[in-house]
Tab-separated table of C-alpha atoms and ligand atoms in Angstrom:
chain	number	residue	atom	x	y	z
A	1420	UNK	CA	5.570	-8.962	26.316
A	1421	UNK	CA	4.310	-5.411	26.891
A	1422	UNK	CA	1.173	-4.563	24.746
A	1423	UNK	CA	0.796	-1.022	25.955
A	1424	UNK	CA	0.596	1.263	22.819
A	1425	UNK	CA	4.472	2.893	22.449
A	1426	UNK	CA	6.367	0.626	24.814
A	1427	UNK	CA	6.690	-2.334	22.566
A	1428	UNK	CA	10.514	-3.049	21.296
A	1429	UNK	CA	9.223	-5.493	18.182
A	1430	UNK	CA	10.757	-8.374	17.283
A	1431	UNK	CA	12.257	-8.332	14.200
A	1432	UNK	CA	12.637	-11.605	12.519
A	1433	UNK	CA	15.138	-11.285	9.132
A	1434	UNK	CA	13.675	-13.916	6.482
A	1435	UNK	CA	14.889	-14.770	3.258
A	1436	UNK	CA	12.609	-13.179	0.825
A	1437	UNK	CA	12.951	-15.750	-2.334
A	1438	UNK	CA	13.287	-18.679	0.215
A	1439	UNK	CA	11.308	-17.620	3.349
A	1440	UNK	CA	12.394	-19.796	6.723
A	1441	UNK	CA	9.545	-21.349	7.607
A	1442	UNK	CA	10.824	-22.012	11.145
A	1443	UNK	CA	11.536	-18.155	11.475
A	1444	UNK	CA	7.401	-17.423	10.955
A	1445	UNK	CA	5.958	-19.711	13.197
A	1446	UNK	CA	6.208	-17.248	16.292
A	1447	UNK	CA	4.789	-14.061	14.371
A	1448	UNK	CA	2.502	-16.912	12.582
A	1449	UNK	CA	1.095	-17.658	16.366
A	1450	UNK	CA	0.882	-14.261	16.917
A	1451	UNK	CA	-1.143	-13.649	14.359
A	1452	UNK	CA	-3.824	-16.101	15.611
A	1453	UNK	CA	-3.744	-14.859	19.026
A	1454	UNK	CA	-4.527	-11.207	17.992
A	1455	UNK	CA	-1.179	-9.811	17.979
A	1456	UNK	CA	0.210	-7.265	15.436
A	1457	UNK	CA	2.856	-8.637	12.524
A	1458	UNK	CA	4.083	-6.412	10.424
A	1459	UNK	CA	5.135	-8.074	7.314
A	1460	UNK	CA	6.424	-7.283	3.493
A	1461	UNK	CA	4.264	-7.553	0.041
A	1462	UNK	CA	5.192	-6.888	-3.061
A	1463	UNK	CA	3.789	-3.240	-2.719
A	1464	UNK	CA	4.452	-2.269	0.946
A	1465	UNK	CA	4.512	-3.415	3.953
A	1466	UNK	CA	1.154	-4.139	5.357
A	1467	UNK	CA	0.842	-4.430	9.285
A	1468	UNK	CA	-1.276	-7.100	9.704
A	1469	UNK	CA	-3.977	-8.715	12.496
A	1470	UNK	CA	-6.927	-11.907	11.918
A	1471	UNK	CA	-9.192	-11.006	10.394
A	1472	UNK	CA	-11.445	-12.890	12.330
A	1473	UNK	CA	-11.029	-11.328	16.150
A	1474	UNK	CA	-12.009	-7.780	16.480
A	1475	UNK	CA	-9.718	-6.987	19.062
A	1476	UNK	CA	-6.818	-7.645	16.819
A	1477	UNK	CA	-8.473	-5.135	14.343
A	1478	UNK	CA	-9.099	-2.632	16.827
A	1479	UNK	CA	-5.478	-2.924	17.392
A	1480	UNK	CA	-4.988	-2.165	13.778
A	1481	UNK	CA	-6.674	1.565	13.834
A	1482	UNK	CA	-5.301	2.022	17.395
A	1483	UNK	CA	-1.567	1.572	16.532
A	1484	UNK	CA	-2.041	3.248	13.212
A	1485	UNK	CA	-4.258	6.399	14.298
A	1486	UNK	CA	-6.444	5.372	11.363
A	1487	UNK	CA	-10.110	6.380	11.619
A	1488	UNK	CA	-12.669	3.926	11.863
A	1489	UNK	CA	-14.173	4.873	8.771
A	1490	UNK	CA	-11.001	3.723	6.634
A	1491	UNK	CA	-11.976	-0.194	5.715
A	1492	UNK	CA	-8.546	-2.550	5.849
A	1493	UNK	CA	-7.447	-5.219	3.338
A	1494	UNK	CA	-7.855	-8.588	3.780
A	1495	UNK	CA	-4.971	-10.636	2.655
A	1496	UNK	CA	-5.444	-14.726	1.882
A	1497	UNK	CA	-3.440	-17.289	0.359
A	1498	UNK	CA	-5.310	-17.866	-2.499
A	1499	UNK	CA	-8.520	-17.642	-4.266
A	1500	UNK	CA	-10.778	-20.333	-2.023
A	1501	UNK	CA	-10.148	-18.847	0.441
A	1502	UNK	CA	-10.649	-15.104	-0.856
A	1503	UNK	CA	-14.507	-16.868	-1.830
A	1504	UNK	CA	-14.737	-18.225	1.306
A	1505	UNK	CA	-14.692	-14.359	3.395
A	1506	UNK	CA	-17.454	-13.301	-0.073
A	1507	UNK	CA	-20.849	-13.520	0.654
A	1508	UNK	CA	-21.096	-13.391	-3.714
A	1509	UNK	CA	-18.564	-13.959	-5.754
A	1510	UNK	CA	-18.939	-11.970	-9.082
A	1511	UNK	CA	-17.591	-13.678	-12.525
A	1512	UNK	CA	-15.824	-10.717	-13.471
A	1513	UNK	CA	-14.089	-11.373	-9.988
A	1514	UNK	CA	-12.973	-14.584	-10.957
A	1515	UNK	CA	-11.279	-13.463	-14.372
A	1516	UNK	CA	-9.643	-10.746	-12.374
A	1517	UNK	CA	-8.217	-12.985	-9.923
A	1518	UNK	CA	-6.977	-15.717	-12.920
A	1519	UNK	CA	-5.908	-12.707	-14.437
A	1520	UNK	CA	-4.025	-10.930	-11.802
A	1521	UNK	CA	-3.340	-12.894	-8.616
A	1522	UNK	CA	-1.306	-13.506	-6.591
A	1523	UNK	CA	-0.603	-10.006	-7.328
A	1524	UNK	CA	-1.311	-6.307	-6.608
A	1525	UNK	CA	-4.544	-6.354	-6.987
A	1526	UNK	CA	-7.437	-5.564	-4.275
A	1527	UNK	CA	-11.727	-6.725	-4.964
A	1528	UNK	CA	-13.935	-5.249	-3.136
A	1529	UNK	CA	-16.709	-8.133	-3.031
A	1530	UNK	CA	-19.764	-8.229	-0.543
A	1531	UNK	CA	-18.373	-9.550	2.812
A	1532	UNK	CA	-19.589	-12.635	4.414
A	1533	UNK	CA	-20.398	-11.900	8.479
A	1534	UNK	CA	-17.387	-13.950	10.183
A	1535	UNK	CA	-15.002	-10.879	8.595
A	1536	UNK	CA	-16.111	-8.655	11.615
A	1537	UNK	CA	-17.487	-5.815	10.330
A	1538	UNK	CA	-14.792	-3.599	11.327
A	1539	UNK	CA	-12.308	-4.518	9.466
A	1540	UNK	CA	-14.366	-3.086	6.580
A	1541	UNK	CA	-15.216	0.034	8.705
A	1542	UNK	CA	-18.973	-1.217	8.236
A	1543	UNK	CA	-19.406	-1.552	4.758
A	1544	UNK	CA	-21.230	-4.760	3.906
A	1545	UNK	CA	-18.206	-5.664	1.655
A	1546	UNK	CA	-14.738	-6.551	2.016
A	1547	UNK	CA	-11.266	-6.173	-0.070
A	1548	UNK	CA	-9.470	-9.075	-0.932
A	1549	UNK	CA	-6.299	-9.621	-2.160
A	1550	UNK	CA	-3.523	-12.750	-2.465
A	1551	UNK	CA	-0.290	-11.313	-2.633
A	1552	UNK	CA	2.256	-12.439	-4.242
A	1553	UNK	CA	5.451	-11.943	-2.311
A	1554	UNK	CA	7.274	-15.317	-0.991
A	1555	UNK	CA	7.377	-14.189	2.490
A	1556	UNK	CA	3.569	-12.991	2.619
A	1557	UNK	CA	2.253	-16.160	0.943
A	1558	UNK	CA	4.373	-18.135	3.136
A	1559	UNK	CA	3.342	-16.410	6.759
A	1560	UNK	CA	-0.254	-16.636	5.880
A	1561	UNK	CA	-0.080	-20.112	5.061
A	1562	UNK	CA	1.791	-20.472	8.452
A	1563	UNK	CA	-0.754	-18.696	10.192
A	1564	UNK	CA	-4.350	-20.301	8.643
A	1565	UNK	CA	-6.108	-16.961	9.454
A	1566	UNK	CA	-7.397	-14.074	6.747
A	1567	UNK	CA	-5.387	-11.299	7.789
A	1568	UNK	CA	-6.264	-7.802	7.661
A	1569	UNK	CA	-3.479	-5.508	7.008
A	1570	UNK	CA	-3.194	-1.509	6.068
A	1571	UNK	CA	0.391	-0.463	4.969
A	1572	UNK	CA	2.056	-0.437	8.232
A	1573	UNK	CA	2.843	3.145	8.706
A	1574	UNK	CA	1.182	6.212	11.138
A	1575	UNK	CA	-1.742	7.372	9.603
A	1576	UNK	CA	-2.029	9.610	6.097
A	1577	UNK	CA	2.143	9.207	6.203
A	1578	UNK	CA	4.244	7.439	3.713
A	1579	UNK	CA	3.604	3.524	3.021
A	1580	UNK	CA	7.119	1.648	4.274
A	1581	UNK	CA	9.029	-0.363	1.557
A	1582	UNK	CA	11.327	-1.689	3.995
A	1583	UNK	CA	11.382	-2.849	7.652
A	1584	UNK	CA	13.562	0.431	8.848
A	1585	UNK	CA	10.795	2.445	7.307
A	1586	UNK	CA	8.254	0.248	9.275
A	1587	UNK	CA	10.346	0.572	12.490
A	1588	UNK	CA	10.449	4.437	12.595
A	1589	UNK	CA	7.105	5.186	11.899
A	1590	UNK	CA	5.492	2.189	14.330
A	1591	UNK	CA	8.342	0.891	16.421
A	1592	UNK	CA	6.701	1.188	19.880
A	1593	UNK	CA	3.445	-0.176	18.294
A	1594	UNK	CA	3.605	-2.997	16.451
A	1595	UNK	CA	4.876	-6.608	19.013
A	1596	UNK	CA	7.034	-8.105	15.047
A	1597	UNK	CA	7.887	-6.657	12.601
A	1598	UNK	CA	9.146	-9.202	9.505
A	1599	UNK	CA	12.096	-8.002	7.412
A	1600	UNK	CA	12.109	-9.424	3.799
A	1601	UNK	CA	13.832	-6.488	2.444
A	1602	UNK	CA	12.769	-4.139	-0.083
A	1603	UNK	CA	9.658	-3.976	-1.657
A	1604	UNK	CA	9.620	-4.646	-5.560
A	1605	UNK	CA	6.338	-2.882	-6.423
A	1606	UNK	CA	6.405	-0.126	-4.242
A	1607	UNK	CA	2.949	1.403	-4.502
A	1608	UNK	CA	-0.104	0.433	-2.966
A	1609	UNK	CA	-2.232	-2.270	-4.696
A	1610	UNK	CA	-5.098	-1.379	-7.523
A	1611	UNK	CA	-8.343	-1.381	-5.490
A	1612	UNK	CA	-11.433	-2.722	-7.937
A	1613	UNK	CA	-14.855	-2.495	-6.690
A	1614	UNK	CA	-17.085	-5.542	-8.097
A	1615	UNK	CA	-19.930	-4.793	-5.463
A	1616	UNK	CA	-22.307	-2.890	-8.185
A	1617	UNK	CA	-23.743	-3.148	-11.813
A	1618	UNK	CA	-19.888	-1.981	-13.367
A	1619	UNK	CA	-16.707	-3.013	-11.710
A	1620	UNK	CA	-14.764	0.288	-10.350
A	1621	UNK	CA	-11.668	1.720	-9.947
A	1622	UNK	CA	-11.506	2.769	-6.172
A	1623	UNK	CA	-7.535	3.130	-6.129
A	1624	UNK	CA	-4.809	3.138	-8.959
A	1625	UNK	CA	-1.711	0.903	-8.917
A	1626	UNK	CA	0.212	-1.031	-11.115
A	1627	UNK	CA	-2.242	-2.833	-12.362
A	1628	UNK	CA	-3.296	-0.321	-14.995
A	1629	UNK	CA	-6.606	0.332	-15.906
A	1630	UNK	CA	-6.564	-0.335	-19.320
A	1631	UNK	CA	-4.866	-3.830	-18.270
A	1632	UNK	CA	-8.455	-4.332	-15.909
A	1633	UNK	CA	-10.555	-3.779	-19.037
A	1634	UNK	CA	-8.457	-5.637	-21.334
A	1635	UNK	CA	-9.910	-8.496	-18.423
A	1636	UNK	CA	-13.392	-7.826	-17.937
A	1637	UNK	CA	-14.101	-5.049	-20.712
A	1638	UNK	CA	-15.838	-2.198	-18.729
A	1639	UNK	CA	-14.735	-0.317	-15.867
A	1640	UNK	CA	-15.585	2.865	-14.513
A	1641	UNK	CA	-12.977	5.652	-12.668
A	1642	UNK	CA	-14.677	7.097	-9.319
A	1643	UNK	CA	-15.232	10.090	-11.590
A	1644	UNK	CA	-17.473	7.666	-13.867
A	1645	UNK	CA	-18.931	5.926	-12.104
A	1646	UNK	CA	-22.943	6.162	-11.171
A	1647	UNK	CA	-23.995	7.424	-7.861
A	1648	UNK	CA	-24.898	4.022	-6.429
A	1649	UNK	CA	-21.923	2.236	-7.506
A	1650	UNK	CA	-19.239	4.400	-6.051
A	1651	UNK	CA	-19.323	2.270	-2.909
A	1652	UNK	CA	-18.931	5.250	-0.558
A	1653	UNK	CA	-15.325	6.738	-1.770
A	1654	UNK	CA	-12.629	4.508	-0.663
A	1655	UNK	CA	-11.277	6.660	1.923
A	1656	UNK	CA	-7.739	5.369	0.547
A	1657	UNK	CA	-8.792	8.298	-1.733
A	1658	UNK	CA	-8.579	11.140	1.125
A	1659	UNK	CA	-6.788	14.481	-0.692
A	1660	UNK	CA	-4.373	14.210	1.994
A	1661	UNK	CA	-2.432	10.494	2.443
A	1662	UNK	CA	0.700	9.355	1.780
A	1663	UNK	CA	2.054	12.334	2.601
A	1664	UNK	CA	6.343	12.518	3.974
A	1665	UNK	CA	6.737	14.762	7.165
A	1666	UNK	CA	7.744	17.661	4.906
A	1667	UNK	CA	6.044	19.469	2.048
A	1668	UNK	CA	6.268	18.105	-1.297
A	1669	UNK	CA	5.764	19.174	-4.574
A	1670	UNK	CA	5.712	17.990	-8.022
A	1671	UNK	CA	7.578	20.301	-10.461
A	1672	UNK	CA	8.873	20.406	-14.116
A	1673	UNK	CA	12.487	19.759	-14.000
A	1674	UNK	CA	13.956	23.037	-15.449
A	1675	UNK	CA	11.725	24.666	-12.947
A	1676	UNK	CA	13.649	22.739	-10.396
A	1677	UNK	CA	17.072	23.189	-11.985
A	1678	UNK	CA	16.304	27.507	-12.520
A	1679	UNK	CA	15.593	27.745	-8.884
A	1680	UNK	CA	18.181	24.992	-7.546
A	1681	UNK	CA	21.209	27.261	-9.556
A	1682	UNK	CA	19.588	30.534	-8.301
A	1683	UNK	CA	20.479	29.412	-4.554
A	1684	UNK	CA	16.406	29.122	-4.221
A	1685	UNK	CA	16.537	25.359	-2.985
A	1686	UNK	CA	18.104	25.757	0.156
A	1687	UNK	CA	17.274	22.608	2.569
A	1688	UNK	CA	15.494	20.956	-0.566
A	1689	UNK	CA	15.890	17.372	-1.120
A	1690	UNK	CA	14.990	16.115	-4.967
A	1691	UNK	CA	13.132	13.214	-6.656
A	1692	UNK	CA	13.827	12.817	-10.538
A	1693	UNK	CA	14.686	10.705	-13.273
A	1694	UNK	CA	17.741	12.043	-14.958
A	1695	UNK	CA	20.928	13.401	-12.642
A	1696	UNK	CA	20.539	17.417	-12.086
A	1697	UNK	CA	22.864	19.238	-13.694
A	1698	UNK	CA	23.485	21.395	-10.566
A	1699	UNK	CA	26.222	21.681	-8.326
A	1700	UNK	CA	26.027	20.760	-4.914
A	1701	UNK	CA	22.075	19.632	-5.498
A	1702	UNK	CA	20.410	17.136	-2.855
A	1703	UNK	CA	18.647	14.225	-5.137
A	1704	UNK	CA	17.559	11.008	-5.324
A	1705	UNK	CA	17.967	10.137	-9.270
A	1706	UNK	CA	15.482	6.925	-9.807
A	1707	UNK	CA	15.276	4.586	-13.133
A	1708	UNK	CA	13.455	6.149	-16.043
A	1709	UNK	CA	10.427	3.861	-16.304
A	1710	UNK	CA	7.220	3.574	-14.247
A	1711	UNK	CA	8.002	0.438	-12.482
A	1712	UNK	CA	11.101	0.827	-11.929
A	1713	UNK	CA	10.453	4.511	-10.257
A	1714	UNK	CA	7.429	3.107	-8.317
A	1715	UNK	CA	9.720	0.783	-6.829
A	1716	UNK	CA	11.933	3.339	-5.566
A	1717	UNK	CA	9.713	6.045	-4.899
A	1718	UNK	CA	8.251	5.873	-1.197
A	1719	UNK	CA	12.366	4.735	-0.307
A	1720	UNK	CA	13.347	7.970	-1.660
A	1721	UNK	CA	10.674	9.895	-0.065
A	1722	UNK	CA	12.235	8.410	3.129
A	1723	UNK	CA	15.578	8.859	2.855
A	1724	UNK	CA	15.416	12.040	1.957
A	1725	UNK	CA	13.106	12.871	5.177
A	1726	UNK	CA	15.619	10.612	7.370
A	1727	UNK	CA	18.414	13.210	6.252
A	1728	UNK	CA	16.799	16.156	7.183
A	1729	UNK	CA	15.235	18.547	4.602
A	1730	UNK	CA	13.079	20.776	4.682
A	1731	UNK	CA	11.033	20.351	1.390
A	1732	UNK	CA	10.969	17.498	-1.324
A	1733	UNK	CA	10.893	18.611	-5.095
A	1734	UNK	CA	9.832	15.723	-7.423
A	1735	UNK	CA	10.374	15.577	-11.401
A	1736	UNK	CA	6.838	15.696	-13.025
A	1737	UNK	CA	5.983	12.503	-14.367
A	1738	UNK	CA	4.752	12.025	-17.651
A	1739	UNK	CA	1.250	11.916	-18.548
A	1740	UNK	CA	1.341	7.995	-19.658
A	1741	UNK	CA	-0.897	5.319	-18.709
A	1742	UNK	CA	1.738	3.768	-16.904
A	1743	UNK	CA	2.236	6.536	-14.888
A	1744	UNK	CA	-1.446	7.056	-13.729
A	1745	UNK	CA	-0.516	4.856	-9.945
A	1746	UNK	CA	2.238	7.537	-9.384
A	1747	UNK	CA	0.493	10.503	-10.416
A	1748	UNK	CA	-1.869	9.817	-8.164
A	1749	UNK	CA	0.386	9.243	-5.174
A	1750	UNK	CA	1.900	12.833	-5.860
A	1751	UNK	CA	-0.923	14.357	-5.965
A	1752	UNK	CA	-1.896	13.217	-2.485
A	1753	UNK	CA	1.365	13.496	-1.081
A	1754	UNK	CA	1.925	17.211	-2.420
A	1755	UNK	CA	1.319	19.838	0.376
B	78	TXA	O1	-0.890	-2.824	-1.466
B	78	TXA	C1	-1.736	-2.679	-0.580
B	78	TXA	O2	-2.938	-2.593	-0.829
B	78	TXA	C2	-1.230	-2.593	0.860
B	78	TXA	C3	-0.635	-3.945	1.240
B	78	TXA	C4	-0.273	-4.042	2.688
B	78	TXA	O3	-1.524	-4.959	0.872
B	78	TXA	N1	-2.294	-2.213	1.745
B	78	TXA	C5	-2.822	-0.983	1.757
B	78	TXA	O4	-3.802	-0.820	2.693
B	78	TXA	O5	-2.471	-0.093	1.003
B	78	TXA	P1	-4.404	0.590	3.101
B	78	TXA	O6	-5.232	0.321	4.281
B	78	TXA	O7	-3.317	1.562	3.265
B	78	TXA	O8	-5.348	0.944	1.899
B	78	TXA	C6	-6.524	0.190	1.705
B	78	TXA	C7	-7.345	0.797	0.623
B	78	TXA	C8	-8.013	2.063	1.086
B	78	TXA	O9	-8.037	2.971	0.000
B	78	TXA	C9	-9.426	1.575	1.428
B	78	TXA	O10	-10.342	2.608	1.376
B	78	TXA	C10	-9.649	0.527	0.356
B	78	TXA	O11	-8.398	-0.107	0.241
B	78	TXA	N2	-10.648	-0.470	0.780
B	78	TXA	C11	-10.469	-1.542	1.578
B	78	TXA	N3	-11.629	-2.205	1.777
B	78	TXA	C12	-12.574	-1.542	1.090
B	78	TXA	C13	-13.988	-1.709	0.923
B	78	TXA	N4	-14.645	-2.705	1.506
B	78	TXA	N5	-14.636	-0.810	0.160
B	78	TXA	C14	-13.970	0.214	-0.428
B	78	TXA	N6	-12.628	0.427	-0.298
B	78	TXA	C15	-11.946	-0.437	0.453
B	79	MG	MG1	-2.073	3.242	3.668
């Protein structure tokens, strides 16, 4: 097979997601281990995954993905010995978080131990961990025996993939197998927790809310909180501009959307919102009223929408809940 960057055709192997073939992953498992690329599903996103152990493979990573090198990748295990195994310290509020919340969507940032080569965590001298929980992620990296290191397996600052087609436009001619589980169920990027300083903080919201992480280990700091020395050099996951759709977004109250859809103002526009629009003719996604359910739909929306051709995406305001915090968040990036 062809490595050269664009002139891949992957190989997509179809799994069942509550049952995963185990036959079907040895291939992309052996992949894996030689340094190949394997895109695979979580429960958040698809993650695009290389060993964590050869830098070539992670060089691969940043290549196919135009990431910079300053952008440190998750590493994803099968369970918590081996998380401890890539930590060169394991905190104690680390182990209550990972009783609490894995396998799971939940990233900690730990000091790294040297055989995770240092690139994967763009040379930081720590490393994020997470076990994941979906069937088909547990089951490949079981299959393969390697840590693997895996961003959301989409071009660079664009919109994390919830399903293999989403995968397939965006990295296609870059990526040697691509594994389709179906849809996502999560559908928003994993909580990233710091536990490298004196206060465990919140580098990226997700699902896991924040006031579920202190319920857990009592305090924890936002980036905004945090003390100098403990905001382990912004998460670059954080960058104003990320998760962005090919078109400009923007997050507006509904009636704002409705006034200018009925005064022929939303021309080409393509609609995210919670409640049908009560406008003729209008372009819209409508997704379930509560926060997981809409996370879950979200980033599929944001595609589909993009895949039919408009010119603009207008999504309902969410409200200001706790719940919501993981999606506010992705808006705000994603507006421009
Ligand atoms: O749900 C997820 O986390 C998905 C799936 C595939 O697991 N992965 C994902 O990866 O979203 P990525 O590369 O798109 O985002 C990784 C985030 C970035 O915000 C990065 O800065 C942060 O994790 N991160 C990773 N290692 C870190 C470290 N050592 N220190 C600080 N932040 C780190
Ligand atoms: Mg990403």
């Amino acid at each position: 097979m062809s490595t050269q960057k664009g002139s891949e055709t992957p190989q997509v192997v179809v799994v069942d997601r509550g049952q995963p073939e185990r036959e079907r992953l040895r291939a992309p498992a052996a992949a894996l281990r030689r340094g190949e690329l394997v895109a695979f599903p979580t429960e958040t996103v698809y993650g695009l995954g290389a060993n964590a152990l050869d830098a070539e493979a992670i060089a691969k990573i940043y290549e196919a993905k135009g990431r910079p090198a300053n952008n440190p990748l998750i590493v994803h295990v099968p369970d918590l010995a081996s998380a401890k195994a890539l930590a060169a310290r394991w905190p104690e509020e680390a182990t209550r978080l990972a009783e609490a919340f894995w396998p799971g969507p939940l990233t900690l940032v730990v000091p790294r131990k040297e055989e995770v080569v240092a690139t994967v965590s763009a040379g930081l001298d720590t490393v994020g961990l997470r076990v994941p929980a979906h069937p088909v992620a547990r089951a490949l990296l079981e299959e393969a025996g390697v840590p693997v290191a895996a961003p959301s397996a989409n071009l660079y600052t664009q919109t994390s993939p919830t399903r293999a087609a989403h995968v397939l436009k965006s990295l296609g001619g870059r990526v040697g197998w691509v594994i389709d589980g179906g849809a996502t169920e999560v559908g928003v990027e994993s909580t990233v927790v710091s536990l490298a300083g004196e206060v465990p903080v919140l580098l990226r919201p997700g699902m896991v809310s924040l006031e579920a992480l202190r319920e857990v280990v009592g305090e924890v700091h936002t980036l905004a909180e945090a003390p100098a020395e403990d905001a382990p050099r912004q998460s670059p996951g954080l960058a104003r501009r990320h998760y962005a759709p090919g078109v400009p977004l923007r997050v507006r109250e509904k009636e704002a959307i409705e006034a200018d859809l009925r005064q022929g103002r939303g021309q080409g526009v393509g609609c995210v919102v919670r409640e049908a629009l009560r406008c003729e003719g209008a372009v819209a996604v409508v997704l379930p009223r509560d926060a997981a359910g809409f996370a879950a739909g979200l980033y599929d929306a944001l595609h589909r929408l993009e895949r039919l051709g408009v010119d603009a995406i207008w999504v309902e305001a969410p409200p200001g809940e706790a719940a919501w915090e993981a999606i506010r968040d992705r808006l705000d990036r994603a507006a421009h």
